[in-house]
Short mmCIF file of C-alpha atoms and ligand atoms in Angstrom, two decimals:
data_model
loop_
_atom_site.label_atom_id
_atom_site.label_comp_id
_atom_site.label_asym_id
_atom_site.label_seq_id
_atom_site.Cartn_x
_atom_site.Cartn_y
_atom_site.Cartn_z
CA MET A 112 0.00 0.00 0.00
CA SER A 113 1.20 3.48 -0.80
CA ASP A 114 2.01 5.96 1.99
CA GLN A 115 1.21 8.85 -0.36
CA LEU A 116 -1.91 9.80 -2.28
CA VAL A 117 -2.13 7.93 -5.58
CA TRP A 118 -3.74 10.15 -8.24
CA ALA A 119 -5.86 9.32 -11.28
CA ARG A 120 -7.46 11.55 -13.93
CA ALA A 121 -10.65 10.49 -15.70
CA HIS A 122 -12.74 12.36 -18.28
CA THR A 123 -16.51 12.58 -18.59
CA ASN A 124 -18.37 10.68 -21.25
CA ILE A 125 -21.65 11.41 -23.00
CA ALA A 126 -23.79 8.45 -23.98
CA LEU A 127 -24.93 8.24 -27.61
CA VAL A 128 -27.00 5.16 -26.74
CA LYS A 129 -28.14 5.83 -23.18
CA TYR A 130 -28.16 3.78 -19.98
CA TRP A 131 -31.51 4.45 -18.31
CA GLY A 132 -32.54 1.76 -15.84
CA LYS A 133 -31.05 -0.90 -13.61
CA ALA A 134 -31.69 -4.63 -13.63
CA ASP A 135 -29.79 -4.93 -10.31
CA ALA A 136 -29.63 -1.78 -8.16
CA LYS A 137 -27.02 -3.13 -5.72
CA LEU A 138 -24.51 -4.33 -8.30
CA ILE A 139 -25.51 -1.60 -10.79
CA ILE A 140 -26.25 -3.98 -13.63
CA PRO A 141 -28.07 -1.98 -16.32
CA GLN A 142 -31.19 -2.98 -18.24
CA ASN A 143 -29.47 -2.36 -21.57
CA SER A 144 -25.98 -1.98 -23.02
CA SER A 145 -24.92 1.59 -23.81
CA LEU A 146 -22.31 3.41 -25.92
CA SER A 147 -20.58 6.71 -25.26
CA LEU A 148 -17.97 9.19 -26.37
CA THR A 149 -15.37 10.22 -23.78
CA LEU A 150 -14.73 13.98 -23.92
CA ASP A 151 -11.48 15.91 -23.53
CA HIS A 152 -12.70 19.03 -21.75
CA PHE A 153 -14.31 17.88 -18.48
CA TYR A 154 -12.42 15.70 -16.02
CA THR A 155 -11.86 14.77 -12.38
CA ASP A 156 -8.52 14.33 -10.58
CA THR A 157 -8.75 12.11 -7.51
CA GLY A 158 -6.06 11.10 -5.02
CA VAL A 159 -6.47 8.16 -2.62
CA GLN A 160 -4.35 6.95 0.28
CA PHE A 161 -5.24 4.05 2.59
CA ASP A 162 -4.07 5.07 6.06
CA SER A 163 -4.22 2.87 9.16
CA GLN A 164 -4.31 6.02 11.35
CA LEU A 165 -7.79 6.92 10.03
CA SER A 166 -10.88 5.80 11.95
CA ALA A 167 -13.22 6.56 9.02
CA ASP A 168 -13.01 7.36 5.32
CA GLN A 169 -12.38 11.05 4.71
CA LEU A 170 -13.44 12.77 1.51
CA PHE A 171 -12.47 16.25 0.35
CA ILE A 172 -14.06 17.63 -2.82
CA ASP A 173 -12.27 20.75 -4.08
CA ASP A 174 -10.58 20.97 -0.64
CA VAL A 175 -13.90 21.00 1.25
CA LEU A 176 -14.74 18.11 3.60
CA ALA A 177 -17.72 16.25 2.10
CA PRO A 178 -19.93 13.43 3.38
CA VAL A 179 -18.98 9.92 2.21
CA ASP A 180 -22.21 9.05 0.40
CA GLU A 181 -23.50 5.61 -0.53
CA LYS A 182 -21.87 5.68 -3.97
CA VAL A 183 -18.38 6.43 -2.59
CA ALA A 184 -18.82 3.92 0.24
CA ASN A 185 -19.88 1.18 -2.22
CA CYS A 186 -16.94 1.79 -4.52
CA LEU A 187 -14.43 1.77 -1.63
CA ALA A 188 -16.01 -1.38 -0.16
CA VAL A 189 -15.41 -3.21 -3.45
CA VAL A 190 -11.76 -2.09 -3.54
CA ARG A 191 -11.17 -3.18 0.08
CA GLN A 192 -12.81 -6.53 -0.56
CA LEU A 193 -10.65 -7.16 -3.66
CA ALA A 194 -7.47 -6.13 -1.81
CA GLY A 195 -8.38 -7.96 1.42
CA ILE A 196 -7.90 -4.86 3.56
CA LYS A 197 -9.98 -3.01 6.14
CA THR A 198 -7.99 0.26 6.23
CA HIS A 199 -9.83 3.57 5.81
CA ALA A 200 -8.99 5.97 3.02
CA LEU A 201 -8.22 9.66 2.57
CA ILE A 202 -9.69 10.87 -0.74
CA ARG A 203 -9.04 14.23 -2.37
CA SER A 204 -11.00 15.02 -5.50
CA TYR A 205 -10.88 18.02 -7.85
CA ASN A 206 -13.73 18.33 -10.29
CA HIS A 207 -13.27 20.15 -13.56
CA VAL A 208 -16.93 19.56 -14.41
CA PRO A 209 -20.04 21.59 -13.49
CA ASN A 210 -21.26 19.38 -10.66
CA ALA A 211 -24.42 17.25 -11.10
CA ALA A 212 -25.83 19.42 -13.88
CA GLY A 213 -26.17 16.65 -16.46
CA LEU A 214 -22.54 16.79 -17.54
CA ALA A 215 -21.89 13.37 -16.09
CA SER A 216 -19.67 14.45 -13.20
CA SER A 217 -20.25 11.08 -11.52
CA ALA A 218 -18.81 9.34 -14.59
CA SER A 219 -15.40 10.99 -14.33
CA ALA A 220 -15.53 11.05 -10.51
CA PHE A 221 -16.01 7.32 -10.04
CA ALA A 222 -13.70 6.29 -12.86
CA ALA A 223 -10.96 8.38 -11.20
CA LEU A 224 -11.83 7.13 -7.69
CA ALA A 225 -11.88 3.45 -8.69
CA THR A 226 -8.57 3.74 -10.55
CA ALA A 227 -6.74 5.67 -7.82
CA ALA A 228 -8.16 3.50 -5.01
CA CYS A 229 -7.27 0.20 -6.72
CA LYS A 230 -3.70 1.36 -7.32
CA ALA A 231 -3.40 2.76 -3.77
CA ALA A 232 -4.62 -0.60 -2.40
CA GLY A 233 -1.89 -2.42 -4.35
CA LEU A 234 -4.23 -4.03 -6.88
CA THR A 235 -3.19 -4.59 -10.48
CA LEU A 236 -6.34 -4.79 -12.56
CA SER A 237 -7.03 -4.71 -16.28
CA LYS A 238 -9.04 -1.73 -17.56
CA ALA A 239 -12.09 -3.96 -18.04
CA GLU A 240 -11.77 -5.03 -14.39
CA LEU A 241 -11.33 -1.40 -13.32
CA SER A 242 -14.55 -0.58 -15.16
CA MET A 243 -16.37 -3.15 -13.00
CA VAL A 244 -15.11 -1.39 -9.85
CA ALA A 245 -16.07 2.06 -11.22
CA ARG A 246 -19.53 0.65 -12.07
CA ARG A 247 -20.17 -0.11 -8.41
CA GLY A 248 -19.89 3.64 -7.69
CA SER A 249 -21.94 4.91 -10.62
CA GLY A 250 -23.13 3.26 -13.82
CA SER A 251 -21.89 5.85 -16.31
CA ALA A 252 -18.39 5.70 -14.72
CA THR A 253 -17.99 2.21 -16.21
CA ARG A 254 -17.48 3.84 -19.63
CA SER A 255 -15.10 6.63 -18.50
CA ILE A 256 -12.30 4.09 -17.92
CA PHE A 257 -11.71 4.11 -21.70
CA GLY A 258 -11.23 6.93 -24.21
CA GLY A 259 -13.04 7.55 -27.50
CA PHE A 260 -16.11 5.48 -28.36
CA VAL A 261 -16.84 3.00 -25.55
CA GLU A 262 -19.43 0.28 -25.05
CA TRP A 263 -20.72 -0.85 -21.64
CA HIS A 264 -21.86 -4.45 -21.98
CA ALA A 265 -24.93 -4.76 -19.77
CA GLY A 266 -24.12 -8.35 -18.77
CA ASP A 267 -26.10 -10.08 -16.06
CA SER A 268 -23.60 -10.36 -13.19
CA ASP A 269 -20.74 -8.46 -11.56
CA THR A 270 -18.11 -9.96 -13.84
CA THR A 271 -20.06 -9.76 -17.11
CA SER A 272 -21.04 -6.06 -16.83
CA PHE A 273 -18.04 -4.03 -17.98
CA ALA A 274 -16.78 -1.55 -20.57
CA GLN A 275 -14.79 -2.15 -23.74
CA PRO A 276 -13.21 0.35 -26.14
CA ILE A 277 -14.92 0.49 -29.54
CA GLU A 278 -12.61 3.04 -31.18
CA ASP A 279 -9.79 4.99 -29.55
CA PRO A 280 -8.42 7.17 -31.02
CA VAL A 281 -11.61 8.14 -32.81
CA GLN A 282 -11.21 8.14 -36.61
CA MET A 283 -14.13 10.32 -37.66
CA ASP A 284 -14.25 14.08 -37.25
CA ILE A 285 -16.71 14.48 -34.38
CA LYS A 286 -17.11 17.23 -31.79
CA MET A 287 -19.58 17.98 -29.04
CA ILE A 288 -20.61 21.54 -28.39
CA THR A 289 -21.94 21.65 -24.83
CA VAL A 290 -24.55 24.27 -24.05
CA VAL A 291 -24.38 24.59 -20.25
CA LEU A 292 -27.85 25.73 -19.23
CA ASN A 293 -27.72 24.98 -15.52
CA ARG A 294 -24.68 24.57 -13.31
CA HIS A 295 -26.79 23.72 -10.27
CA PRO A 296 -27.51 20.19 -9.02
CA LYS A 297 -30.68 18.69 -10.47
CA LYS A 298 -33.88 18.07 -8.50
CA ILE A 299 -34.46 14.48 -9.65
CA SER A 300 -31.26 12.43 -9.56
CA SER A 301 -30.53 10.01 -12.42
CA ARG A 302 -30.78 7.20 -9.91
CA MET A 303 -34.33 8.14 -8.89
CA GLY A 304 -35.37 9.12 -12.40
CA MET A 305 -34.32 5.89 -14.06
CA GLN A 306 -35.88 3.77 -11.29
CA SER A 307 -39.18 5.58 -11.68
CA SER A 308 -39.01 5.09 -15.47
CA VAL A 309 -38.40 1.33 -15.12
CA ASN A 310 -41.19 0.97 -12.56
CA THR A 311 -43.89 3.14 -14.10
CA SER A 312 -43.39 3.95 -17.80
CA PRO A 313 -45.58 1.73 -20.00
CA TYR A 314 -43.02 2.24 -22.76
CA TYR A 315 -40.06 0.76 -20.87
CA ALA A 316 -40.09 -2.61 -22.70
CA ALA A 317 -40.16 -0.82 -26.07
CA TRP A 318 -37.21 1.36 -24.98
CA LYS A 319 -35.12 -1.72 -24.18
CA GLN A 320 -35.83 -3.30 -27.55
CA GLN A 321 -35.07 -0.08 -29.42
CA ALA A 322 -31.88 0.61 -27.44
CA ALA A 323 -30.56 -2.85 -28.42
CA LYS A 324 -31.16 -2.03 -32.10
CA ASP A 325 -29.62 1.44 -31.72
CA LEU A 326 -26.48 -0.13 -30.28
CA VAL A 327 -26.01 -2.50 -33.22
CA ASN A 328 -26.63 0.31 -35.72
CA ILE A 329 -24.38 2.88 -34.06
CA LYS A 330 -21.48 0.42 -33.91
CA ALA A 331 -21.89 -0.19 -37.65
CA ALA A 332 -22.00 3.59 -38.23
CA ILE A 333 -18.78 4.09 -36.21
CA LEU A 334 -17.06 1.33 -38.18
CA GLN A 335 -18.10 3.02 -41.44
CA ALA A 336 -17.14 6.48 -40.07
CA ASN A 337 -20.68 7.57 -40.96
CA PHE A 338 -21.06 10.79 -38.97
CA ASN A 339 -24.68 11.44 -39.95
CA MET A 340 -25.80 7.97 -38.94
CA VAL A 341 -24.04 8.31 -35.56
CA GLY A 342 -25.69 11.70 -34.98
CA HIS A 343 -29.15 10.56 -36.06
CA ILE A 344 -29.08 7.46 -33.83
CA ALA A 345 -27.80 9.51 -30.87
CA GLU A 346 -30.53 12.14 -31.22
CA THR A 347 -33.42 9.68 -31.60
CA ASN A 348 -32.10 7.48 -28.77
CA ALA A 349 -31.84 10.49 -26.43
CA MET A 350 -35.40 11.62 -27.15
CA ARG A 351 -36.70 8.10 -26.56
CA MET A 352 -34.94 8.09 -23.19
CA HIS A 353 -36.56 11.41 -22.31
CA ALA A 354 -39.94 10.01 -23.40
CA LEU A 355 -39.57 7.58 -20.49
CA THR A 356 -39.47 10.48 -18.03
CA LEU A 357 -42.52 12.12 -19.61
CA SER A 358 -44.42 8.82 -19.54
CA ALA A 359 -43.49 7.94 -15.94
CA ASP A 360 -46.00 8.28 -13.10
CA PRO A 361 -45.60 10.92 -11.77
CA SER A 362 -44.19 12.38 -14.99
CA PHE A 363 -41.08 14.51 -14.90
CA THR A 364 -38.64 16.10 -17.32
CA TYR A 365 -35.07 17.34 -17.44
CA PHE A 366 -35.91 19.84 -20.21
CA ASN A 367 -36.21 23.52 -19.51
CA ALA A 368 -37.17 26.35 -21.88
CA ASP A 369 -33.53 26.92 -22.89
CA SER A 370 -33.10 23.20 -23.69
CA LEU A 371 -36.05 23.38 -26.09
CA GLU A 372 -34.62 26.54 -27.65
CA ALA A 373 -31.23 24.84 -28.20
CA MET A 374 -32.90 21.78 -29.75
CA HIS A 375 -34.91 24.08 -32.02
CA ILE A 376 -31.70 25.82 -33.18
CA VAL A 377 -30.13 22.46 -34.06
CA LYS A 378 -33.19 21.38 -36.06
CA SER A 379 -33.31 24.71 -37.94
CA LEU A 380 -29.61 24.50 -38.76
CA ARG A 381 -30.13 20.97 -40.06
CA GLU A 382 -33.06 22.01 -42.22
CA ASN A 383 -30.73 24.59 -43.73
CA GLY A 384 -28.04 22.05 -44.56
CA THR A 385 -25.73 22.03 -41.49
CA ASN A 386 -25.18 18.48 -40.29
CA CYS A 387 -25.67 18.62 -36.54
CA TYR A 388 -27.59 16.63 -33.95
CA PHE A 389 -28.37 16.97 -30.24
CA THR A 390 -28.35 14.76 -27.20
CA MET A 391 -29.40 15.41 -23.59
CA ASP A 392 -28.83 13.63 -20.30
CA ALA A 393 -30.36 13.91 -16.84
CA GLY A 394 -30.21 17.69 -16.80
CA PRO A 395 -31.16 20.64 -19.05
CA ASN A 396 -27.79 20.96 -20.84
CA VAL A 397 -27.83 20.24 -24.55
CA LYS A 398 -24.86 18.67 -26.31
CA ILE A 399 -24.58 19.28 -30.04
CA ILE A 400 -22.84 16.64 -32.12
CA CYS A 401 -21.09 18.16 -35.13
CA GLN A 402 -18.04 18.18 -37.40
CA SER A 403 -15.21 20.75 -37.31
CA LYS A 404 -16.28 22.41 -40.57
CA ASP A 405 -19.66 23.36 -39.08
CA GLU A 406 -18.46 24.43 -35.63
CA ALA A 407 -18.38 28.18 -36.38
CA THR A 408 -21.83 28.19 -38.04
CA ILE A 409 -23.37 26.41 -35.06
CA ILE A 410 -21.67 28.62 -32.48
CA ASN A 411 -22.82 31.75 -34.35
CA ALA A 412 -26.40 30.48 -34.30
CA LEU A 413 -26.13 29.71 -30.58
CA TYR A 414 -24.73 33.19 -29.82
CA ARG A 415 -28.04 34.72 -30.93
CA HIS A 416 -29.67 33.09 -27.88
CA PHE A 417 -26.94 32.09 -25.42
CA THR A 418 -23.93 33.88 -23.96
CA GLU A 419 -20.37 32.82 -24.73
CA ASP A 420 -19.73 31.44 -21.22
CA LYS A 421 -22.46 28.81 -21.74
CA ILE A 422 -20.80 27.21 -24.75
CA VAL A 423 -17.92 24.73 -24.50
CA VAL A 424 -16.53 22.81 -27.49
CA CYS A 425 -15.28 19.28 -26.73
CA LYS A 426 -13.33 16.72 -28.74
CA PRO A 427 -12.98 12.98 -28.09
CA GLY A 428 -10.96 12.48 -24.92
CA PRO A 429 -8.65 9.82 -23.40
CA GLY A 430 -9.25 7.01 -20.94
CA VAL A 431 -8.29 7.12 -17.28
CA THR A 432 -4.61 7.52 -16.35
CA ILE A 433 -2.51 7.52 -13.20
CA ILE A 434 -1.05 11.03 -12.85
CA LYS A 435 1.37 12.93 -10.59
CA ASP A 436 -0.09 15.04 -7.77
CA PRO A 437 -1.87 17.80 -9.77
CA ARG A 438 -1.89 20.32 -6.89
C1 2P0 B 748 -25.93 7.68 -19.49
N1 2P0 B 748 -27.09 8.83 -17.63
O1 2P0 B 748 -25.92 6.66 -20.19
C2 2P0 B 748 -27.25 8.07 -18.84
C3 2P0 B 748 -28.06 8.93 -19.75
C4 2P0 B 748 -27.86 10.03 -17.65
C5 2P0 B 748 -28.69 9.97 -18.88
O2 2P0 B 748 -25.81 7.32 -16.67
O3 2P0 B 748 -27.42 5.48 -10.56
O4 2P0 B 748 -25.04 8.84 -12.52
O5 2P0 B 748 -25.05 6.20 -10.41
O6 2P0 B 748 -25.70 4.40 -12.01
O7 2P0 B 748 -24.50 6.83 -13.97
C6 2P0 B 748 -26.42 9.06 -15.29
O8 2P0 B 748 -26.64 8.13 -14.29
O9 2P0 B 748 -26.46 6.76 -12.39
C7 2P0 B 748 -26.43 8.33 -16.57
P1 2P0 B 748 -26.14 5.66 -11.28
P2 2P0 B 748 -25.51 7.64 -13.27
O10 2P0 B 748 -24.93 8.40 -19.36
#
C-alpha cells in the first residue's frame, strides 16, 4: 500500500445510446448496453491513500470536507474486498466539471476514484476489471475508464457487466458543443429518475428493444465512419430516453425552456443544410454533435440566444490515467 496519495485523472463521457434503468440496483447492472464518447474538456482528478491512522473514510471535494455518500462507500467497499484490507482511506477530488448538472460528473468522478483507489490498495487490474469497480460507484463511470467510443456491456452479473473500447483514437471528425444551461444540481437524480421510469413507464419494454437495435446500428455507423448515422441514432435514442421520463407516473422532465430553444436551433440548422444533432442527459444541458467544418456556423447560431460562457466545445478524450499530484 502506498504511503502517499495515488492520483488518477478520468474524463466525462456522454452516452450516444443511453443507460436508463437498472436490472440490479445493488450491483448496478443496467437494463441495456450503452455506448458513449469520452470527452477531452471535463475531467476529475482524484487522489487516494489508505491510512491505518484513520478511523473513518475522509473525503475532500475541491478541498472542502464532504460526506462519504452511498456511492463512494460502495466503490471503496469493493476495492477493500478485492485487496483484502480493512484500512480507511483519505480521498481528495478536484472536479473540472459543473457538478451534477447533467454533464456526467459522476462518470469521471467514479472512474478516477476506482482507478486511484485500486492502485493505492496495491491491486493490479485490467481496464475492463477497473470498469467493473467504477460501475459499483456509478453506472456511467464504467465507460469513462476508456477513451473515444466505448461500449458498456450490460451483462447479467458483476463480472459480465463491464466496458470495452470500440474506437480509440476516434477516426471520424466528431465534436460535441456543450450548451451549459444549468450549473446547479438537479432536482431528480438520475438514480431516482431511471428507477421511476423502469417501474412506471408503460413504454419501458419498447425502450429496451429499441436501445438494443440502436447499439447494433451505431457500432456499424462508427465502423463506417458515418457521422450522420451516428448523430441521427444519438438524437433519436436520447429523445426516446426522455420520453420515459414524460411517460413515468408521476411524470417529470429534465428539459427547460432553454433546452427546447437549443434543440430548435439544431433542427433549424439541419433544415438549412448544417449536419448537426443533439443529445441530452439527466439535466437541461444540450450537447450538439457536429463536425469541425460546421463548428463556427453552429456557435454563431447559438450566440443569438446564449452567452459565450455557456458554450464549450469538446473533442474525443482519453481514458483514465494515473497522474502525478496535480496540486
Ligand atoms: C448515461 N445517464 O448513459 C445516462 C443517460 C444520464 C442519462 O448514466 O445510478 O449517474 O449512479 O448508475 O450513472 C447518469 O446516471 O447513475 C447516466 P447511477 P448515473 O450516461
